[in-house]
CSV table of C-alpha atoms in Angstrom, one decimal:
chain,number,residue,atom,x,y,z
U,1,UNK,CA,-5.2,10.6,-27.9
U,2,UNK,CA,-8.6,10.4,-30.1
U,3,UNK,CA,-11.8,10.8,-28.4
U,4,UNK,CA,-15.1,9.9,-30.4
U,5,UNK,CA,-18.6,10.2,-29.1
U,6,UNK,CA,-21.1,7.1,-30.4
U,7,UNK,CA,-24.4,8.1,-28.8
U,8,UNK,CA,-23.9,8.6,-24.9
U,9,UNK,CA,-21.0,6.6,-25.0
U,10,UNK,CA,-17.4,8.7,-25.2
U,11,UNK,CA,-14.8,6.5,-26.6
U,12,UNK,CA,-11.3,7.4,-25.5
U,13,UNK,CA,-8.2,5.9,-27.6
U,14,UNK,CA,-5.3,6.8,-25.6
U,15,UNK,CA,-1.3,6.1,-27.0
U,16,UNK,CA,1.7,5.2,-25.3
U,17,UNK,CA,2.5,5.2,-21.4
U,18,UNK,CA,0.0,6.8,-19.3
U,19,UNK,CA,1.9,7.5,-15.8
U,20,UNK,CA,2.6,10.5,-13.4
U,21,UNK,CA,4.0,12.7,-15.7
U,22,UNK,CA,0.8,13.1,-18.5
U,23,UNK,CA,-2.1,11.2,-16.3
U,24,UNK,CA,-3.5,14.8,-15.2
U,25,UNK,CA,-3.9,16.2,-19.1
U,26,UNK,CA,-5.6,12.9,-19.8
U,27,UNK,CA,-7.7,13.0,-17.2
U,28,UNK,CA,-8.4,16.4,-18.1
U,29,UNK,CA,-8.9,15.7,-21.8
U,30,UNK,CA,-11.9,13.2,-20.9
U,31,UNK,CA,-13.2,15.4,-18.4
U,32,UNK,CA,-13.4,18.5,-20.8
U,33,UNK,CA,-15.8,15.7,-23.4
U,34,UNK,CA,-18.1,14.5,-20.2
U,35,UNK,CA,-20.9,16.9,-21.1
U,36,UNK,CA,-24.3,15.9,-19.1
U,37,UNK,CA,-25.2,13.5,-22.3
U,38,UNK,CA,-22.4,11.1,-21.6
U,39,UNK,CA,-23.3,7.9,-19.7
U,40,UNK,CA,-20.7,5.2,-20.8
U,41,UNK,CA,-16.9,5.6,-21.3
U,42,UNK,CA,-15.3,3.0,-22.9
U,43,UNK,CA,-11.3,3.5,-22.6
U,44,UNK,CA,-10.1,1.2,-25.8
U,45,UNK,CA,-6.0,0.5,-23.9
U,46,UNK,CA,-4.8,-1.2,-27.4
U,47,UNK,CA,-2.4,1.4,-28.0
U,48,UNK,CA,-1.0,1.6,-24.1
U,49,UNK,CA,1.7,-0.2,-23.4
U,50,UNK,CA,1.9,0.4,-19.6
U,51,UNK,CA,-0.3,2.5,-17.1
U,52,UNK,CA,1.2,3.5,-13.5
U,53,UNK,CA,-0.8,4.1,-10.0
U,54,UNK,CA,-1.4,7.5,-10.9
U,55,UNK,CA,-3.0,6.6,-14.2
U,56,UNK,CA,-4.9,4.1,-12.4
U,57,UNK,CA,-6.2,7.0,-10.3
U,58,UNK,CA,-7.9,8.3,-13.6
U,59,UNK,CA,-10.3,5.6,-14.5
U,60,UNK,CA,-11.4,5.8,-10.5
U,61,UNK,CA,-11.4,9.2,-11.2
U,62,UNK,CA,-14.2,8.5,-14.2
U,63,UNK,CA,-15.7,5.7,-12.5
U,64,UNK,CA,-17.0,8.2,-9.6
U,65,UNK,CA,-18.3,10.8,-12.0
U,66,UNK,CA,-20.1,8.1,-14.1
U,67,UNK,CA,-21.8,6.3,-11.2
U,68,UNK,CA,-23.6,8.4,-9.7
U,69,UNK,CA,-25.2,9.2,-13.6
U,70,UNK,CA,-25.8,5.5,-13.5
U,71,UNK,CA,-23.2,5.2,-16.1
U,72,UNK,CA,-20.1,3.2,-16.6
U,73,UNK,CA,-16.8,2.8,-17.0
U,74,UNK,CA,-15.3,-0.1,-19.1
U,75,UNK,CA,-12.2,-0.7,-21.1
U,76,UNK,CA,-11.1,-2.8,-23.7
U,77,UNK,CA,-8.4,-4.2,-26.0
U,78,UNK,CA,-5.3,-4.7,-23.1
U,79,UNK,CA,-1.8,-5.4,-24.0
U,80,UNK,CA,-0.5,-8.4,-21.3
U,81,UNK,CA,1.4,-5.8,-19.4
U,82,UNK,CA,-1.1,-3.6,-18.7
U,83,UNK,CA,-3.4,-6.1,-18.3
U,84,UNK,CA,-0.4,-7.1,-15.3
U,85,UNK,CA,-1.0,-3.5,-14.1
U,86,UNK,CA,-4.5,-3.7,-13.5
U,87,UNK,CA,-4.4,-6.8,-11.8
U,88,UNK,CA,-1.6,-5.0,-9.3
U,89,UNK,CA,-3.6,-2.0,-9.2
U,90,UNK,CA,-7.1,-4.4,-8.6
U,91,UNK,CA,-8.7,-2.0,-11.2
U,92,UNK,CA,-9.7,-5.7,-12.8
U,93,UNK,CA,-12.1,-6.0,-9.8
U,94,UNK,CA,-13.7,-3.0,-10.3
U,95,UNK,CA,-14.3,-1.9,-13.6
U,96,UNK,CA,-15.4,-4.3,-17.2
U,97,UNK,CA,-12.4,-5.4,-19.5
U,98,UNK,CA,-13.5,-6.8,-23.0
U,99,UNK,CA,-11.3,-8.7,-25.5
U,100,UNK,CA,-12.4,-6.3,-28.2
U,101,UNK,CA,-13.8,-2.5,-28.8
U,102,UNK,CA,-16.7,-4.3,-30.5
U,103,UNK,CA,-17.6,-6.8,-27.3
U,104,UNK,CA,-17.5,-3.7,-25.0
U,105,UNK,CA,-19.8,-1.5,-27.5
U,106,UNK,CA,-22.2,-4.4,-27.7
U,107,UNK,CA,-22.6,-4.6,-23.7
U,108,UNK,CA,-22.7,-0.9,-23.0
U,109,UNK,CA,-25.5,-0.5,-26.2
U,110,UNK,CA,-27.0,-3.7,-24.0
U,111,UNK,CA,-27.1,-1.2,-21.0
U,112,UNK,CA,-28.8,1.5,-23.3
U,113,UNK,CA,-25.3,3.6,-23.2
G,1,UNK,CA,26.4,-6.0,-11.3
G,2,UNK,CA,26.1,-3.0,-9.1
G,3,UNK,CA,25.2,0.6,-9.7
G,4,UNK,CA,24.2,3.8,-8.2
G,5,UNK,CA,22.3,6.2,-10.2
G,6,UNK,CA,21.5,10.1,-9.0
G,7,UNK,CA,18.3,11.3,-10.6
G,8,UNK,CA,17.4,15.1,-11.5
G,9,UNK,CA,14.5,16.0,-10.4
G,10,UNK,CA,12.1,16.4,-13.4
G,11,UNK,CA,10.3,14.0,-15.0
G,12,UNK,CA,11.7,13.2,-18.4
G,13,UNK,CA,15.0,12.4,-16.3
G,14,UNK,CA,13.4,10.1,-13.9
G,15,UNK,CA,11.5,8.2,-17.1
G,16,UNK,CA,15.0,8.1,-18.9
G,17,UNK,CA,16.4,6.8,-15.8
G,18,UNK,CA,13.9,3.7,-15.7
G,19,UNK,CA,14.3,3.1,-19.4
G,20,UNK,CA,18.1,2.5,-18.5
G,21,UNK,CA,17.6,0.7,-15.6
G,22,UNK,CA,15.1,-2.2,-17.4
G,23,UNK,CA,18.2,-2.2,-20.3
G,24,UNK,CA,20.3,-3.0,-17.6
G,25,UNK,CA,18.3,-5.4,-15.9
G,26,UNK,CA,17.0,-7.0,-19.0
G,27,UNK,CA,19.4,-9.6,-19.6
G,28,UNK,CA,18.4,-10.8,-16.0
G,29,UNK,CA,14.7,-11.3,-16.9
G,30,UNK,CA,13.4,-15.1,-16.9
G,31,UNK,CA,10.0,-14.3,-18.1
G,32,UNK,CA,8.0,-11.2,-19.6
G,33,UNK,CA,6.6,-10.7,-15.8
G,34,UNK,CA,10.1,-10.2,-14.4
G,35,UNK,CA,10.3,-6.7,-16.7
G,36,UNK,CA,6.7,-5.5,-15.6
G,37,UNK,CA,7.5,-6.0,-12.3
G,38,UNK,CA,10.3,-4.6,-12.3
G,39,UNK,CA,9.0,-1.3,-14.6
G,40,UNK,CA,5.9,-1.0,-11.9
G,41,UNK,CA,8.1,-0.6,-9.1
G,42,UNK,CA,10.6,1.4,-10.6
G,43,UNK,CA,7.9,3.6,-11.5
G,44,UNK,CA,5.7,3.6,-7.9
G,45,UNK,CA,8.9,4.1,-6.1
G,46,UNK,CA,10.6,7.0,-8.0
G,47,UNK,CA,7.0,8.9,-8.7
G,48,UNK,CA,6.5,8.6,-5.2
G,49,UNK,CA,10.2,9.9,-4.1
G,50,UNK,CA,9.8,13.0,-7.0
G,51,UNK,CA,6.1,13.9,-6.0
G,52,UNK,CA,5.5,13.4,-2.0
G,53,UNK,CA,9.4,13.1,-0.8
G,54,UNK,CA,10.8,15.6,-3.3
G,55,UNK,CA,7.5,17.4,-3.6
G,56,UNK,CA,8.9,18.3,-7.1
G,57,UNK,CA,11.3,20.2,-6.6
G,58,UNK,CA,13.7,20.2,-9.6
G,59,UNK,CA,16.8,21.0,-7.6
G,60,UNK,CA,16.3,18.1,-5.3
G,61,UNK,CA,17.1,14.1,-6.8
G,62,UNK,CA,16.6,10.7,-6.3
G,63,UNK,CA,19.0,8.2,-5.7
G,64,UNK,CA,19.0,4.5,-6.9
G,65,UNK,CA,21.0,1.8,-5.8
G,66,UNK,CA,20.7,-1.3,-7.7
G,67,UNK,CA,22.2,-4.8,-7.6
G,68,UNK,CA,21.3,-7.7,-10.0
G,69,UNK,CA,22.7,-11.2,-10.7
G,70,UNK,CA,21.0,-14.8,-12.1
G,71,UNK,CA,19.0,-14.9,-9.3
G,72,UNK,CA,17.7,-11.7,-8.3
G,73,UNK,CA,17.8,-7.8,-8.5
G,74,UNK,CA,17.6,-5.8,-5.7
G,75,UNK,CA,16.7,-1.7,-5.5
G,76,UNK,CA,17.4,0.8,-2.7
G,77,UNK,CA,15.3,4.1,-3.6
G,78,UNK,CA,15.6,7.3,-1.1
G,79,UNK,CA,14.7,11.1,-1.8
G,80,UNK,CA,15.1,14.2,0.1
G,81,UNK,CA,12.2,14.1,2.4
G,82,UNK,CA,11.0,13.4,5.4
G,83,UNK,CA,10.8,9.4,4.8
G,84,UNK,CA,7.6,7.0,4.4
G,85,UNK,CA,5.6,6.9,7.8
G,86,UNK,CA,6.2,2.9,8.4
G,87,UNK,CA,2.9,2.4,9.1
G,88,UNK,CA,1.9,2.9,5.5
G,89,UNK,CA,3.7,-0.3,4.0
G,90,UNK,CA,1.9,-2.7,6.3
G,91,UNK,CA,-0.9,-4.5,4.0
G,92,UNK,CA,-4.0,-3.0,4.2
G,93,UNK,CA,-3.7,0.3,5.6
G,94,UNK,CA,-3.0,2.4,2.2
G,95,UNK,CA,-5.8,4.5,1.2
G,96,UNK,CA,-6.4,2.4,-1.9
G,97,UNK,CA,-6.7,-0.8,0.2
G,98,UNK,CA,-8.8,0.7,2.7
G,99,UNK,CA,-11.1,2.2,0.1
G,100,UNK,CA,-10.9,0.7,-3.5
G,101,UNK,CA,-12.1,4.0,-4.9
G,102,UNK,CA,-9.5,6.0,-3.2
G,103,UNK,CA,-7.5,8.0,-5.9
G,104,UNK,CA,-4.3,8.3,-3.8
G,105,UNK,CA,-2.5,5.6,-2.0
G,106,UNK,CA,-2.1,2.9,-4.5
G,107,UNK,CA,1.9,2.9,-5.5
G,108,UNK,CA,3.1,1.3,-2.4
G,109,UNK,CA,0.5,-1.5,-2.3
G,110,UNK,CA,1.4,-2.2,-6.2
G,111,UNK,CA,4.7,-2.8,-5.2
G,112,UNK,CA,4.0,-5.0,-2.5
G,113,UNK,CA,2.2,-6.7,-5.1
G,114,UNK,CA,4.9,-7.2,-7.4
G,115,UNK,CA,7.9,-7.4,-5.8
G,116,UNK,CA,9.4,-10.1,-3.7
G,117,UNK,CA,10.9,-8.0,-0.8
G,118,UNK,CA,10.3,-4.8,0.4
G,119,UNK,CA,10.9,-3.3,3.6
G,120,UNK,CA,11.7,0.7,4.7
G,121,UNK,CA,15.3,1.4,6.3
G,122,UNK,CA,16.9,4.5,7.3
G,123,UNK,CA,13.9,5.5,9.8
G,124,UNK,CA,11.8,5.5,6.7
G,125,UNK,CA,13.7,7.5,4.4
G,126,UNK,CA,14.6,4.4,2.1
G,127,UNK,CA,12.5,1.9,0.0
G,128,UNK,CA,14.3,-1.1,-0.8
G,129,UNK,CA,12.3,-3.7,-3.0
G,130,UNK,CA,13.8,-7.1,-4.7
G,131,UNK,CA,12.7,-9.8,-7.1
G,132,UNK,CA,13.4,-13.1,-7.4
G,133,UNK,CA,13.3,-13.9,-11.3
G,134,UNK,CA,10.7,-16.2,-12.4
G,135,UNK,CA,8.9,-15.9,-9.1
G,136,UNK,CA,5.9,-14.1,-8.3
G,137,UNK,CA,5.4,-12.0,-5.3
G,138,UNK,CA,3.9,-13.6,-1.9
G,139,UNK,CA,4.2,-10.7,0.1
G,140,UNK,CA,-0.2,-9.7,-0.4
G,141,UNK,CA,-0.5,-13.0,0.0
């Protein structure tokens, strides 16, 4: 996983399958690179080829630490089955998906993040 | 085709086990949807049986019985433990449907979302889910 900070915004590049088995050191990864400063996270999913309930369970997991700093969660870049996944999931109802990394820097620097 | 698998109880066996399962059930497939589905479940159902029914322990397994033809593929899943309280597979009353922002509770709605059948037997204590290939699910619906 690479993790690159652009302003207030932490971009996490995650690889692979996230499910049950490595979804708590990811989760922890991020957590460790939220310092006080961070308002957006933008979770670019083009190298993620499938994402189970309990990786699902780590964006809510972001989304509730971010809201409350009036930040935001978004992701971009999903392969079709994970894009499957967070229709199952309904994580498409709650958090921003953007076609590219680019479109989902643009909105968050739109949002001052 | 017809199998029974018997799953250690540790993770890199139960992934392994999936893996082989979708090869199996691959030549099924009508469309790229029938795999996802199929992977989701597989994955909800056995994480669910290792972590609440199991509660991880290594020396207890998982078993899988699977049948598959043209039409459909069908999946019996049962652990160890104490069973699934019934009440939990009835739409709506998972913690994640109740509250979207719940953290726990989401595996068994994702398979009712998914899968074609799906229905508890043995008091609770097994999970069968099936597909029709080609078909999306109704069952949220």
């Amino acid at each position: 996983m690479q993790v690159e900070k652009n302003g207030n915004t932490l971009i996490v590049l995650p690889t692979g399958e996230i499910d049950f088995g490595n979804s708590h050191q990811l989760k922890d990864a991020i957590k460790e690179r939220l310092d006080a400063s961070i308002q957006g996270v933008l979770m670019d999913l083009s190298r993620v080829s499938f994402i189970d309930s309990t990786g699902a369970a780590v964006f809510i997991s972001l989304i509730k630490i971010l809201t409350p700093r009036k930040g935001e969660l978004v992701a971009c870049s999903l392969q079709e089955d994970v894009r499957f996944v967070f229709s199952a999931s309904r994580l498409d109802s709650i958090l921003q998906i953007f076609p590219s990394r680019q479109q989902a820097l643009e909105y968050l620097k739109a949002r001052d993040m | 085709m017809k199998g029974i698998e018997r799953i250690p109880g540790n993770i890199r066996a139960i992934r392994e086990a999936i893996s082989e399962l979708l090869d199996v059930f691959s030549p099924f497939f009508q469309d790229a949807s029938d795999a996802i589905r199929v992977k989701i479940c597989l994955f909800e159902a056995l994480a669910n049986a290792f972590i609440h029914g199991n509660a991880q322990d290594p020396q207890k397994r998982i078993r899988v019985r699977w049948e598959a033809d043209g039409g459909h593929g069908d999946f019996w899943v049962s652990d160890e433990g104490p069973g699934i309280p019934p009440d939990l597979l009835q739409p709506g009353n998972s913690a994640a449907e109740k509250e979207i922002l719940s953290e726990n509770g989401r595996g068994l709605s994702m398979i009712r979302k998914t899968a074609n059948r799906l229905e508890l037997l043995q008091d609770g204590k097994e999970l069968f889910f099936g597909f029709d290939w080609g078909k999306t699910s109704d069952l949220d619906r």
